[in-house]
mmCIF file of C-alpha atoms and ligand atoms in Angstrom:
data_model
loop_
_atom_site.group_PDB
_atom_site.id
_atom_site.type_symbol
_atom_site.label_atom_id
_atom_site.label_comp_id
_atom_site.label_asym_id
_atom_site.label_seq_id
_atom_site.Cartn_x
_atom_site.Cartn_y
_atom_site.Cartn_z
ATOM 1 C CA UNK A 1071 17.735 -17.230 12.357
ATOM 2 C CA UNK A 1072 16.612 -13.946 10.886
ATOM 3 C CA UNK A 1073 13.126 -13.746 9.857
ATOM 4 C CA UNK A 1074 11.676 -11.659 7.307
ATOM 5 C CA UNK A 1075 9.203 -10.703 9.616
ATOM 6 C CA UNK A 1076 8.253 -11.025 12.650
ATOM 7 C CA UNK A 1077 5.208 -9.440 13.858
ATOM 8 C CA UNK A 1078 4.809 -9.613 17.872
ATOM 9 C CA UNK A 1079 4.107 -6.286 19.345
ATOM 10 C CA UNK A 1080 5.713 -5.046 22.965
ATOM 11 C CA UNK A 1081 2.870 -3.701 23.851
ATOM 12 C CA UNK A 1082 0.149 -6.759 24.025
ATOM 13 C CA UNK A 1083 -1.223 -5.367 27.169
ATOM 14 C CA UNK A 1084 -2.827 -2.548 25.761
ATOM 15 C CA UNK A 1085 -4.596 -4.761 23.399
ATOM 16 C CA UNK A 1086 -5.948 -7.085 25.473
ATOM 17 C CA UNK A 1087 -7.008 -4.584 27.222
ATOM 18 C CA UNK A 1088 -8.808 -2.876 24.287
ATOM 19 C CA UNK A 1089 -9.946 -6.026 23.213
ATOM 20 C CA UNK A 1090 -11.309 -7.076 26.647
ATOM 21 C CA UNK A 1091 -13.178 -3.330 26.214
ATOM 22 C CA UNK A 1092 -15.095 -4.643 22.950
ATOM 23 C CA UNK A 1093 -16.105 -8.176 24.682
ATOM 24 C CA UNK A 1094 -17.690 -6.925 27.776
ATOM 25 C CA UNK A 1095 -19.764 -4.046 25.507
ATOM 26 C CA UNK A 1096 -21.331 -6.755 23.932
ATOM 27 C CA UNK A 1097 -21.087 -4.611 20.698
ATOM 28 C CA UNK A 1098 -19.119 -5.683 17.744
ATOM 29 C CA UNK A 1099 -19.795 -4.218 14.463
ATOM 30 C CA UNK A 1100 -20.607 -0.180 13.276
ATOM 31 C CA UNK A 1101 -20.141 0.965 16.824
ATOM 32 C CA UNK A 1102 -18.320 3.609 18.858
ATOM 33 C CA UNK A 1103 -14.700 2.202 18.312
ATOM 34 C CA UNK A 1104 -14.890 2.214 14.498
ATOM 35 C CA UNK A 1105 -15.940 5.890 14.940
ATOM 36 C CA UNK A 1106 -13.023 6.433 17.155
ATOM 37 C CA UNK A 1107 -10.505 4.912 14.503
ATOM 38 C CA UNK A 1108 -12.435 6.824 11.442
ATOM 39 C CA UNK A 1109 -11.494 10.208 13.954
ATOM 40 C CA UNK A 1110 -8.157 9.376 14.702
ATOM 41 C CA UNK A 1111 -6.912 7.809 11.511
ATOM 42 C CA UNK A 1112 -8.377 10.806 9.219
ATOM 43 C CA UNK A 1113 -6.609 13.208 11.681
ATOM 44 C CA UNK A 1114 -3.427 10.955 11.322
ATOM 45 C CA UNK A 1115 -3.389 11.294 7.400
ATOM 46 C CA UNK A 1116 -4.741 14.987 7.598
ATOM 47 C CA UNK A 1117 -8.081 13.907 5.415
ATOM 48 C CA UNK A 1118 -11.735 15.222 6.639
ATOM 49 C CA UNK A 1119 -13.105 11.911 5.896
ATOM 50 C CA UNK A 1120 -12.001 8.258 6.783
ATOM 51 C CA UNK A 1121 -14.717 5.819 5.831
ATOM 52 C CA UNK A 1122 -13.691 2.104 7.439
ATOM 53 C CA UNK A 1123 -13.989 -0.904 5.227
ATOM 54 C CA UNK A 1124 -13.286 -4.893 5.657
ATOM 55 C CA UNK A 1125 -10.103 -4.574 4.156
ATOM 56 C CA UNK A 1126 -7.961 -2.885 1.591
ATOM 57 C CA UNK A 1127 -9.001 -4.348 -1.534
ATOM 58 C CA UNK A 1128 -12.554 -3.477 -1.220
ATOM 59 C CA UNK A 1129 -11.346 0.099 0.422
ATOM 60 C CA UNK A 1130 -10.031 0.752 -3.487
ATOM 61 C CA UNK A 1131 -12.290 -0.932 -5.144
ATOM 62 C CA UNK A 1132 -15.294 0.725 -3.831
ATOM 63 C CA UNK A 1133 -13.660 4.312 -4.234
ATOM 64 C CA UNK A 1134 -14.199 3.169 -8.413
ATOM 65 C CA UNK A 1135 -17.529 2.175 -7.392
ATOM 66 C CA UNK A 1136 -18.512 5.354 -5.764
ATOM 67 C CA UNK A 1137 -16.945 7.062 -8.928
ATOM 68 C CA UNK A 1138 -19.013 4.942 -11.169
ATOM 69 C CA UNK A 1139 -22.547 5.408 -8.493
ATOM 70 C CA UNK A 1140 -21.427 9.445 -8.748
ATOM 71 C CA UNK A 1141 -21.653 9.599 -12.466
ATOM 72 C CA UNK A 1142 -17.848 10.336 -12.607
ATOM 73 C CA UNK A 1143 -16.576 7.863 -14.361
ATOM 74 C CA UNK A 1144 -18.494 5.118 -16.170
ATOM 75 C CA UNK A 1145 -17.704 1.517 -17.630
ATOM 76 C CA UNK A 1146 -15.079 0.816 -20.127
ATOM 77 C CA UNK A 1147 -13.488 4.325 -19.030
ATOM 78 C CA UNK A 1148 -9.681 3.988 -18.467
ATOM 79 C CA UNK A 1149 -7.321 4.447 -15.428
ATOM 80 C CA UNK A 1150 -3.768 4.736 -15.515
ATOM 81 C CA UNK A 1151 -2.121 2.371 -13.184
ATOM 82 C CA UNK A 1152 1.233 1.249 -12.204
ATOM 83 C CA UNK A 1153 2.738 -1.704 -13.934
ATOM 84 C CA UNK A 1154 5.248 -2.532 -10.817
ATOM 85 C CA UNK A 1155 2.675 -3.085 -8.036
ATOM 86 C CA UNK A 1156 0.673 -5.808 -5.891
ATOM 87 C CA UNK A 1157 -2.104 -6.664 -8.254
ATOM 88 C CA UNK A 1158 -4.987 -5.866 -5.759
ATOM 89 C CA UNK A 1159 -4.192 -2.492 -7.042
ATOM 90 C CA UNK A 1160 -5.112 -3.410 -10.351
ATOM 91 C CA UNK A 1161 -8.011 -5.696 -9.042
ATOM 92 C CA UNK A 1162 -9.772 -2.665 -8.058
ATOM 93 C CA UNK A 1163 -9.823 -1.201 -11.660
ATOM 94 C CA UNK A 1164 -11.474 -4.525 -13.541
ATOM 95 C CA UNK A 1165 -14.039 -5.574 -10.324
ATOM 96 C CA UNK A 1166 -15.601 -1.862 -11.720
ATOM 97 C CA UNK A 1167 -15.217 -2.871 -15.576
ATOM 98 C CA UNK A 1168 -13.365 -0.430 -15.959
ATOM 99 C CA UNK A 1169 -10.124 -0.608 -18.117
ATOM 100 C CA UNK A 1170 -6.282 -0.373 -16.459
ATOM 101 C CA UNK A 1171 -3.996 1.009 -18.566
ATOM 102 C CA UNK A 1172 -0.079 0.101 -17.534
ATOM 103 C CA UNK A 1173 2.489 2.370 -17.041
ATOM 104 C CA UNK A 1174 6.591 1.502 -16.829
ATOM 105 C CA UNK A 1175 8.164 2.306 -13.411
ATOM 106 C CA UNK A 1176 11.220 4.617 -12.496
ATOM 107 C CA UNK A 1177 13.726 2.221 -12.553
ATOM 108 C CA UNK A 1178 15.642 4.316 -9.771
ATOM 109 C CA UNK A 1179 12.607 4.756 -7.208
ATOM 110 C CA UNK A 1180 10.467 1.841 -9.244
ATOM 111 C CA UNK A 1181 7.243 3.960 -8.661
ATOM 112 C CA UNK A 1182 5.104 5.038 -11.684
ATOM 113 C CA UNK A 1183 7.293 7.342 -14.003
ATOM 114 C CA UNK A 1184 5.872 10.379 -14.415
ATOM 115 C CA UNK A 1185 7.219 11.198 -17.248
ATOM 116 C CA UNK A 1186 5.591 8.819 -19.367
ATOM 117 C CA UNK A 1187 1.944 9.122 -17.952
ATOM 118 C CA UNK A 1188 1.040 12.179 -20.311
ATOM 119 C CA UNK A 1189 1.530 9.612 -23.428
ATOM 120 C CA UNK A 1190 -0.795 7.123 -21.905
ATOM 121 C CA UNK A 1191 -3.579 9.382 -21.123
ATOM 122 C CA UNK A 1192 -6.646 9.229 -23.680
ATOM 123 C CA UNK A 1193 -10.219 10.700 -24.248
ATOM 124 C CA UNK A 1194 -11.306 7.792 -22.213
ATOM 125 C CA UNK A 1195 -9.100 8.239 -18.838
ATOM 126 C CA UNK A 1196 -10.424 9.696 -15.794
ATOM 127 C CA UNK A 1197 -8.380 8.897 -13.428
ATOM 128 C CA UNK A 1198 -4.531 7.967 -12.309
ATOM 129 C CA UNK A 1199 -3.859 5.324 -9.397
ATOM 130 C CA UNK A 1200 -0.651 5.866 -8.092
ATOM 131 C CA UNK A 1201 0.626 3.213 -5.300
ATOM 132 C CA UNK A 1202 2.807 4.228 -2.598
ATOM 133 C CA UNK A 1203 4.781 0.881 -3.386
ATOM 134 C CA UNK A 1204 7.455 -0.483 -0.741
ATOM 135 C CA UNK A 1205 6.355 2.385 1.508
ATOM 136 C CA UNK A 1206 8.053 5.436 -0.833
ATOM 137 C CA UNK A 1207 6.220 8.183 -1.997
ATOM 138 C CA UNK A 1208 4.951 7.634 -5.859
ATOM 139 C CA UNK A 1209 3.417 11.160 -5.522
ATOM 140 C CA UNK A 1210 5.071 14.153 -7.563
ATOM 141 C CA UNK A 1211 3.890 17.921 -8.561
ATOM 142 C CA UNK A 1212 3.797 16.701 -12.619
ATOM 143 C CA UNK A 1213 1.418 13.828 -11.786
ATOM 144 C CA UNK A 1214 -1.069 16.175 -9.935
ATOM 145 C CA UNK A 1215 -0.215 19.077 -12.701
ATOM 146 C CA UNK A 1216 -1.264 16.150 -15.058
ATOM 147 C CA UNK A 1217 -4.835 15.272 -13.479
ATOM 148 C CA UNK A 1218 -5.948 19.108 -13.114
ATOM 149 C CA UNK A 1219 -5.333 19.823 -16.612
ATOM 150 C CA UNK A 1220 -7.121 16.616 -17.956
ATOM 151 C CA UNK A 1221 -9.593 16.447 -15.617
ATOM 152 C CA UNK A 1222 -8.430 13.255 -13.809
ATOM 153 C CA UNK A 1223 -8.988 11.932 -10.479
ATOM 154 C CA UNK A 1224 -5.926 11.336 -8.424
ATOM 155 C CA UNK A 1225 -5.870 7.815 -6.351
ATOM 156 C CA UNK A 1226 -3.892 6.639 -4.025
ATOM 157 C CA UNK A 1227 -2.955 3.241 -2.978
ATOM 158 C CA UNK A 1228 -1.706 3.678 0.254
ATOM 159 C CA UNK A 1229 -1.600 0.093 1.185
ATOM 160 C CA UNK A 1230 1.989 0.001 2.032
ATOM 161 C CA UNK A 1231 2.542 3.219 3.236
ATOM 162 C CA UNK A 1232 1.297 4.594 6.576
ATOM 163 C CA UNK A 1233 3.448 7.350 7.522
ATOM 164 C CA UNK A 1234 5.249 8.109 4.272
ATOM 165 C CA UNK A 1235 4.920 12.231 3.537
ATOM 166 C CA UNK A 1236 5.664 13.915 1.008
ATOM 167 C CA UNK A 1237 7.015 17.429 1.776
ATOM 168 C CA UNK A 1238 5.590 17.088 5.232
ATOM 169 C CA UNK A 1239 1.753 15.674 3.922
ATOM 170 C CA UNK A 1240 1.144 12.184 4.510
ATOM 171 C CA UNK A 1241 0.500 10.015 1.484
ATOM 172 C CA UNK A 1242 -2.991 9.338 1.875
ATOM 173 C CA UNK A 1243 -4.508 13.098 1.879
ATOM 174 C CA UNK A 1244 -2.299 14.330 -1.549
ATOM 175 C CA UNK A 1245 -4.939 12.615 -4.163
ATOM 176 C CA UNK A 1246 -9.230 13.163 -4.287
ATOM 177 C CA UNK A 1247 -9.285 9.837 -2.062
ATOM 178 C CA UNK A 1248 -6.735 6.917 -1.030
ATOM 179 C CA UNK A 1249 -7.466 2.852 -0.102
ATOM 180 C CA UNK A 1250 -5.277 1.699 3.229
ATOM 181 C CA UNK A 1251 -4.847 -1.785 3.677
ATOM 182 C CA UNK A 1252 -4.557 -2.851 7.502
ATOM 183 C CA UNK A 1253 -3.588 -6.850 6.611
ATOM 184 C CA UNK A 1254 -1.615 -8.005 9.945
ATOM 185 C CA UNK A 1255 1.761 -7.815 7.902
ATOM 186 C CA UNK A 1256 1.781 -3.730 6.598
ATOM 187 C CA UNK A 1257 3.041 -0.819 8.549
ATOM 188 C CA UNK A 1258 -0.310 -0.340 10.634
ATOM 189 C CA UNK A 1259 -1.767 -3.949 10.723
ATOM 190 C CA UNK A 1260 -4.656 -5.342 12.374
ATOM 191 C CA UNK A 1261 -5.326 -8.658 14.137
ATOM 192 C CA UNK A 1262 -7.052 -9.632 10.634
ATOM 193 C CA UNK A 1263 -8.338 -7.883 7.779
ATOM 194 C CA UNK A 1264 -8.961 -4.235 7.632
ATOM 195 C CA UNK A 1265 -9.013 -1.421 5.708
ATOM 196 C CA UNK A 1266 -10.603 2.211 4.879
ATOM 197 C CA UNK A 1267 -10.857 5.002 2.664
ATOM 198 C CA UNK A 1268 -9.555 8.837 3.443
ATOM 199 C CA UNK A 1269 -11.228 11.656 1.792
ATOM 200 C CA UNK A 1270 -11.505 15.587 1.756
ATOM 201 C CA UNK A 1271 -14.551 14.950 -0.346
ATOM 202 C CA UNK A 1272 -17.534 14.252 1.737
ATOM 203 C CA UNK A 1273 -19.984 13.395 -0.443
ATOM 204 C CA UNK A 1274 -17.666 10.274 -2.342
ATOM 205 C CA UNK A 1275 -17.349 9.527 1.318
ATOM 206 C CA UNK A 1276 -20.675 8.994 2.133
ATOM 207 C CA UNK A 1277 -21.493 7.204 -1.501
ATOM 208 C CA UNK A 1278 -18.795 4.668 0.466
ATOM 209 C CA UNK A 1279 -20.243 4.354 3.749
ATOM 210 C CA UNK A 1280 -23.326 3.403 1.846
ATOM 211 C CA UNK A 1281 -21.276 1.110 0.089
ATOM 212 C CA UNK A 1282 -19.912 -0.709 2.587
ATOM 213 C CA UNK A 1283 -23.067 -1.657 4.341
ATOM 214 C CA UNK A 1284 -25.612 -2.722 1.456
ATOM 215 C CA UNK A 1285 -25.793 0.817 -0.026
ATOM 216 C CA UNK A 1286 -27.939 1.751 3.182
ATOM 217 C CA UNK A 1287 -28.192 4.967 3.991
ATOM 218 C CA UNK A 1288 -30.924 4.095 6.678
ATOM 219 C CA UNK A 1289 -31.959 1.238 8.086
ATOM 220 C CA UNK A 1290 -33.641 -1.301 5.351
ATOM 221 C CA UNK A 1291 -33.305 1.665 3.165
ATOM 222 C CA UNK A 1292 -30.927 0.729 0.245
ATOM 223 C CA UNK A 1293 -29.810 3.596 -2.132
ATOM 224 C CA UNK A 1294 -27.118 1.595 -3.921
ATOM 225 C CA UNK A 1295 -26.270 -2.251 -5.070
ATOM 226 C CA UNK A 1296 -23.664 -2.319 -2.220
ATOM 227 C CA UNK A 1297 -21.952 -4.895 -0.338
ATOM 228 C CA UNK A 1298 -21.379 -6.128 2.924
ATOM 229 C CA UNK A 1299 -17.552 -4.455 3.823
ATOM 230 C CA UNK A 1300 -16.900 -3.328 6.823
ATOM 231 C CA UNK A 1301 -14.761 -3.150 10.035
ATOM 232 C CA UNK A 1302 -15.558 -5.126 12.934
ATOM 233 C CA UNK A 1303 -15.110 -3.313 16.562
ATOM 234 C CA UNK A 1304 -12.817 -5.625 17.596
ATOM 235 C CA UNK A 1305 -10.466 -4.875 14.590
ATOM 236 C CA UNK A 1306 -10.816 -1.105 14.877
ATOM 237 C CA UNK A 1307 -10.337 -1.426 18.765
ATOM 238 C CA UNK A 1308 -6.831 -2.969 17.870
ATOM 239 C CA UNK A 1309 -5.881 -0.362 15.090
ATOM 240 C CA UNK A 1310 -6.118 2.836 17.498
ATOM 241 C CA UNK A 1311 -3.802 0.953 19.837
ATOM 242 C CA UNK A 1312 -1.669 0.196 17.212
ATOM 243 C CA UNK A 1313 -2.256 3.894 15.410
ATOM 244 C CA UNK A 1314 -0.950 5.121 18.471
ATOM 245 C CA UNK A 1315 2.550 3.596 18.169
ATOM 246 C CA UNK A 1316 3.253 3.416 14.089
ATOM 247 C CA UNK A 1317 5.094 6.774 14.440
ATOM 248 C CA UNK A 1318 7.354 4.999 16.772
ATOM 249 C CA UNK A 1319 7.534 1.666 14.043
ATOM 250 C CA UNK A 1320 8.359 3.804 11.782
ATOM 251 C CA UNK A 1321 11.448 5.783 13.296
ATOM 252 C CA UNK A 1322 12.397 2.393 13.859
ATOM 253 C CA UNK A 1323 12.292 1.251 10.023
ATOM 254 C CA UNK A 1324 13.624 4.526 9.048
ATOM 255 C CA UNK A 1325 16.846 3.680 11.635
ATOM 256 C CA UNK A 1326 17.473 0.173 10.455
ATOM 257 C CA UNK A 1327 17.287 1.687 6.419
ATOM 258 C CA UNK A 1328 19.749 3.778 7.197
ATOM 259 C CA UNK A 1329 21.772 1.247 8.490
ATOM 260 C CA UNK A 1330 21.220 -0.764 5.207
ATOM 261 C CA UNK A 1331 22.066 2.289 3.293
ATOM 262 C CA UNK A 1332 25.018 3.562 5.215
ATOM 263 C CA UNK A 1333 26.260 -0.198 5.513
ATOM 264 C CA UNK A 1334 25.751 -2.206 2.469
ATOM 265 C CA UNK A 1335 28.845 -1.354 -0.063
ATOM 266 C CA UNK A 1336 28.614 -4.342 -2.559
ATOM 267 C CA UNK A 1337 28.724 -3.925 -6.472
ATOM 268 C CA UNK A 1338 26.520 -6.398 -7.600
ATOM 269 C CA UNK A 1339 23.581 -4.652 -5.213
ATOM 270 C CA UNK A 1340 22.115 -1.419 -5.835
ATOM 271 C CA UNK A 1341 20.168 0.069 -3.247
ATOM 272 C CA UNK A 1342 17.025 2.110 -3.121
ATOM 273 C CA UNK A 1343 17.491 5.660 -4.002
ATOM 274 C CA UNK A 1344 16.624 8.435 -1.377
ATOM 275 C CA UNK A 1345 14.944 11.497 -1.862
ATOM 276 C CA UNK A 1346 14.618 14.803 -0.322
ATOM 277 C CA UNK A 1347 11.278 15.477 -0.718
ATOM 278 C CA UNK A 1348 10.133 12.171 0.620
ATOM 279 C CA UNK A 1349 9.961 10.795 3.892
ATOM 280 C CA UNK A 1350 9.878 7.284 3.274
ATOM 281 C CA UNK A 1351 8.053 4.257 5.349
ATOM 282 C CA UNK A 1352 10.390 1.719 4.429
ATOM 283 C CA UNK A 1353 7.376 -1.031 4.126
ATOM 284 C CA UNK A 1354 10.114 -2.651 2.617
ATOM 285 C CA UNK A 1355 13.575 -2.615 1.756
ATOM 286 C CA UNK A 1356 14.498 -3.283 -2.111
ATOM 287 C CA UNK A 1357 17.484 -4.277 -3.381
ATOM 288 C CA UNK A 1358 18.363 -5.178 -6.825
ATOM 289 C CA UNK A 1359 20.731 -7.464 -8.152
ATOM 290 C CA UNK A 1360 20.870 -9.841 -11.186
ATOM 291 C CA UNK A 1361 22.422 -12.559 -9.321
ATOM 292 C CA UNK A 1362 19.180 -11.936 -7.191
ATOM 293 C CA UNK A 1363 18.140 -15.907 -6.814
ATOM 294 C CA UNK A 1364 22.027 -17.137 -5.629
ATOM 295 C CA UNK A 1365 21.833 -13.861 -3.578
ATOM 296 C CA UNK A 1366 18.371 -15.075 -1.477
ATOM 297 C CA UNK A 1367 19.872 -18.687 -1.399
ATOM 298 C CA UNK A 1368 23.380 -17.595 0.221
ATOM 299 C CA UNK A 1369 21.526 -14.840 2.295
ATOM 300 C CA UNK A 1370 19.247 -18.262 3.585
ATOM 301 C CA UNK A 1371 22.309 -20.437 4.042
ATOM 302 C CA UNK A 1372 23.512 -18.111 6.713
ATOM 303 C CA UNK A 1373 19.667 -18.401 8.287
ATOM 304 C CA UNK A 1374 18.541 -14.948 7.218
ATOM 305 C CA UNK A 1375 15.339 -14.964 5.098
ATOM 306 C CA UNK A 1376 14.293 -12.506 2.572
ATOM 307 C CA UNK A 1377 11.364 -12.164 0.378
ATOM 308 C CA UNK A 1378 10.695 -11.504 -3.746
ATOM 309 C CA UNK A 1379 7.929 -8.035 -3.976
ATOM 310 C CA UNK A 1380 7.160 -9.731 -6.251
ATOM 311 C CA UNK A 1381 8.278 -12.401 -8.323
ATOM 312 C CA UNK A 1382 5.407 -12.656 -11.271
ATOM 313 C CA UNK A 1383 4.376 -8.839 -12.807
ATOM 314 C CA UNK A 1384 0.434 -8.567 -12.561
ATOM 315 C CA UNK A 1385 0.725 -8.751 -16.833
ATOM 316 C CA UNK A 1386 2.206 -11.732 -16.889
ATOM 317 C CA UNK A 1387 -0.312 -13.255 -14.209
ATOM 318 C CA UNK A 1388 -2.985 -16.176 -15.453
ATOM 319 C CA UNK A 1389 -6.036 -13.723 -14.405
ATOM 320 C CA UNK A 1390 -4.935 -11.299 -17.067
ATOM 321 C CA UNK A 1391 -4.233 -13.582 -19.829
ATOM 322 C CA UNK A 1392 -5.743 -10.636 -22.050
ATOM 323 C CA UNK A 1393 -1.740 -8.989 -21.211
ATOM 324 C CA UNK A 1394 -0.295 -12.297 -22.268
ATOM 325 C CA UNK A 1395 1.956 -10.473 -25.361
ATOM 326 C CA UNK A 1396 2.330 -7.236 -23.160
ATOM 327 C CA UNK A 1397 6.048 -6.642 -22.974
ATOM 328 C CA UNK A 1398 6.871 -3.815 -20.196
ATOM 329 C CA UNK A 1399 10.786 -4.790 -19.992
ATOM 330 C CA UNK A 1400 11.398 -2.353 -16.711
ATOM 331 C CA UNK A 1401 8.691 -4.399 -14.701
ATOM 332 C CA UNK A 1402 10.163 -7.573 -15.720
ATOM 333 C CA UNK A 1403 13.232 -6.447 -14.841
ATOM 334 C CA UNK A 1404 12.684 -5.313 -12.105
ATOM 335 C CA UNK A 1405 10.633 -9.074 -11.375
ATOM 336 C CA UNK A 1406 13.754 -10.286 -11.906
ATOM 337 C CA UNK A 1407 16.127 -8.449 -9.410
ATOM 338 C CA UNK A 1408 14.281 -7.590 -6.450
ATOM 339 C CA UNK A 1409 14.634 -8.384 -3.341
ATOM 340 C CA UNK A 1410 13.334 -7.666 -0.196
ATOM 341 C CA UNK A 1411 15.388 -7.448 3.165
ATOM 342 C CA UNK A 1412 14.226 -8.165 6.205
ATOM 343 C CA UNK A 1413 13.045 -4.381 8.051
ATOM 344 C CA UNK A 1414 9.679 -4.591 10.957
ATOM 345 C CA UNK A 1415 10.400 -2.602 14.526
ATOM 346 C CA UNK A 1416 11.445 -5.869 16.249
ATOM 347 C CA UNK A 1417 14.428 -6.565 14.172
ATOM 348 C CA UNK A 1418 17.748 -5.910 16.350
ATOM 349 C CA UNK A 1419 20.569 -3.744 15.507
ATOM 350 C CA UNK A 1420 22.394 -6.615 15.651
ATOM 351 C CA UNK A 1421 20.391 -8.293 13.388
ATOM 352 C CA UNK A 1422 20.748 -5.878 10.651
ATOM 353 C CA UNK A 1423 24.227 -5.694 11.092
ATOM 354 C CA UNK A 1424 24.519 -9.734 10.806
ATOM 355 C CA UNK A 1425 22.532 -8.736 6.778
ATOM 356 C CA UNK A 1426 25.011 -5.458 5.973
ATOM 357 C CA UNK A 1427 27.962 -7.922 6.691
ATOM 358 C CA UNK A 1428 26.530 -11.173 4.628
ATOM 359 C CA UNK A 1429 25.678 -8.970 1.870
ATOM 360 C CA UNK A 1430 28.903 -7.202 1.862
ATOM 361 C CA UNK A 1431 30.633 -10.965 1.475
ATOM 362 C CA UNK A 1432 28.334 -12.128 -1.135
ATOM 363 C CA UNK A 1433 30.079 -12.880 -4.422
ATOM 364 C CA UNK A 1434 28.523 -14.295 -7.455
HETATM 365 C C1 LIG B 25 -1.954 -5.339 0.645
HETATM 366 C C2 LIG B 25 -2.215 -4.496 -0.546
HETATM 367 C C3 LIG B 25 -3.514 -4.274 -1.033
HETATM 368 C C4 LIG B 25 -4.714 -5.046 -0.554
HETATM 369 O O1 LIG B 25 -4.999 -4.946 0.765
HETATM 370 P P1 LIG B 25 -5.849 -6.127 1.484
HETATM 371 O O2 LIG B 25 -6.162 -5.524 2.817
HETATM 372 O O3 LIG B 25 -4.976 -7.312 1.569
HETATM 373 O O4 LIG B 25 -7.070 -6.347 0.685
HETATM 374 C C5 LIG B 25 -3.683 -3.374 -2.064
HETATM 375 N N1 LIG B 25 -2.631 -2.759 -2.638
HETATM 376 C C6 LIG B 25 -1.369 -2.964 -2.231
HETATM 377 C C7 LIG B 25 -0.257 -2.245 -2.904
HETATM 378 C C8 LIG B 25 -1.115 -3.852 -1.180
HETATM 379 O O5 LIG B 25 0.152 -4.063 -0.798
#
């Protein structure tokens, strides 16, 4: 059996030895290991500022909210989001009332296009929300061209890409700030939920701290209407281990997507377009086919599982029945024919050859 994903880690000693660190300090929350992480992980993504949160949802959400506490931005203003992504993403917009508008993906690196965010943008927009999706790079020159000359803050989801660059920066320090998501499964996971915020702009980053405990700035002092959103020791303990060995993880992704690239020679698949500038994470690896539901069942009859990212669009989701006659026909499409290979650090060579050579034999 191949699994989609299979998350034990080769190095368990280390965290049990971390772990072991946090039980006998007898301290477990806003302590010296979340500082340590905060250090670490803003020097990893070349940011000044890494604020840690509970997880990744609340590390976007409360960017908005700082936004919103800063006077930047205020309710009913729009942002321009992605219409191919997760829909925490989205989530993040509407918890702050204010108002997502969808844009169509590339349907060759199924990212935001560009080249139709200009036509989207209104008196009302002040900001764009660009999601490193599958671990690819959804930054480009034209959409940062776009936000300095309307005045728009750049934000990146960077959920699903730890260790993706773009011409050498990592994704994460290219917009004004950027929510990471460390759920167990993405390319730096914890043993739980966890997230943070990275920032050159200090002052959003301390709006965010606040945030994230109350909206104290001082003890049973309470600035803002925050919430209660942050990282426990233990968690952050885990995640420097861990931060330590994702450039490894991901030399390991990058090998086994070339191998799917290199290998896979099928007509009825195309596969994810490299490019130059980019140096992809390969959170996932997505494939496109319209035969993509006999493809998954074959692919499981020969015990190798694969996953849908993701099989409903966020318009065409229950919890925004407000999109219900939204037609975006490039996210539906794309709905329709993804599919997601199996690609984590502990996946054999010989494993990914056993998927090149099923796929290769697939007929519809
Ligand atoms: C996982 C994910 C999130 C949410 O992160 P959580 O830590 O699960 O809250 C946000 N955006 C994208 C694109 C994701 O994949």
């Amino acid at each position: 059996m191949i699994y989609f994903q299979d998350l034990r880690i080769s190095y368990t000693e280390e965290l049990k030895a971390a772990a072991a660190r946090v039980i006998d300090s007898g301290w477990y929350l806003l302590g010296q290991e979340t500082r340590t992480f905060e250090q670490h992980y803003a020097h990893y993504i070349g940011t000044s500022q890494c604020v840690a949160t509970g997880n990744g949802l609340d590390a976007l959400t409360l960017i908005y909210r700082a936004y919103l506490q800063l006077g930047v931005m205020s309710e009913g203003d729009e942002v321009i989001v992605p219409a191919n992504t997760y829909i925490a993403s989205i989530l993040a917009v509407t918890e702050n009332r204010l108002r997502p508008v969808l844009v169509e993906p590339d349907p060759d690196t199924l990212e935001i296009d560009s080249s139709l965010i200009e036509a989207a943008i209104t008196p009302k927009t002040r900001s764009i929300l660009i999601v490193h999706l599958y671990g690819r790079c959804a930054y480009c020159q034209e959409i940062a061209d776009l936000c300095r000359k309307y005045g728009l803050k750049l934000v990146e989801d960077n959920a699903q890409a730890h260790g993706c660059a773009y011409q050498g920066h990592k994704t994460g320090s290219l917009g004004d700030a950027a929510g990471h998501s460390f759920y167990p499964t993405k390319n730096l996971g914890a043993l739980g939920d966890a997230g943070a915020v990275t920032t050159d702009d200090r002052q959003l980053a301390e709006v965010i701290r606040a945030l994230t405990n109350y909206g104290s700035t001082e003890k049973y002092v309470f600035r803002y209407k925050g919430r209660n959103s942050r990282m426990d020791e233990l968690q952050a303990a885990m995640l420097d281990v861990k931060l330590s060995h994702l450039d490894e993880a991901t030399t390991r992704r990058r090998a086994i997507a070339h191998m799917y690239l290199q290998g896979i020679h099928n007509p009825l698949v195309r596969l994810p377009k490299v490019t130059a500038e980019e140096e992809n994470a390969w959170h996932i690896f997505p494939i496109l086919t319209p035969y993509r539901d006999q493809l998954q069942a074959y692919l499981r009859s020969l015990g190798i599982e694969t996953m849908i990212h993701y099989p409903i669009p966020p318009h065409k989701q229950e919890a925004y029945s407000e999109w219900a006659n939204l037609h975006l026909p490039i996210t539906e499409q794309i709905h329709r024919e993804e599919l997601s290979l199996p690609i984590y650090p502990a996946l054999t060579d010989t494993e990914a050859s056993s998927v090149i050579n099923a796929i290769n034999l697939f007929k519809n």
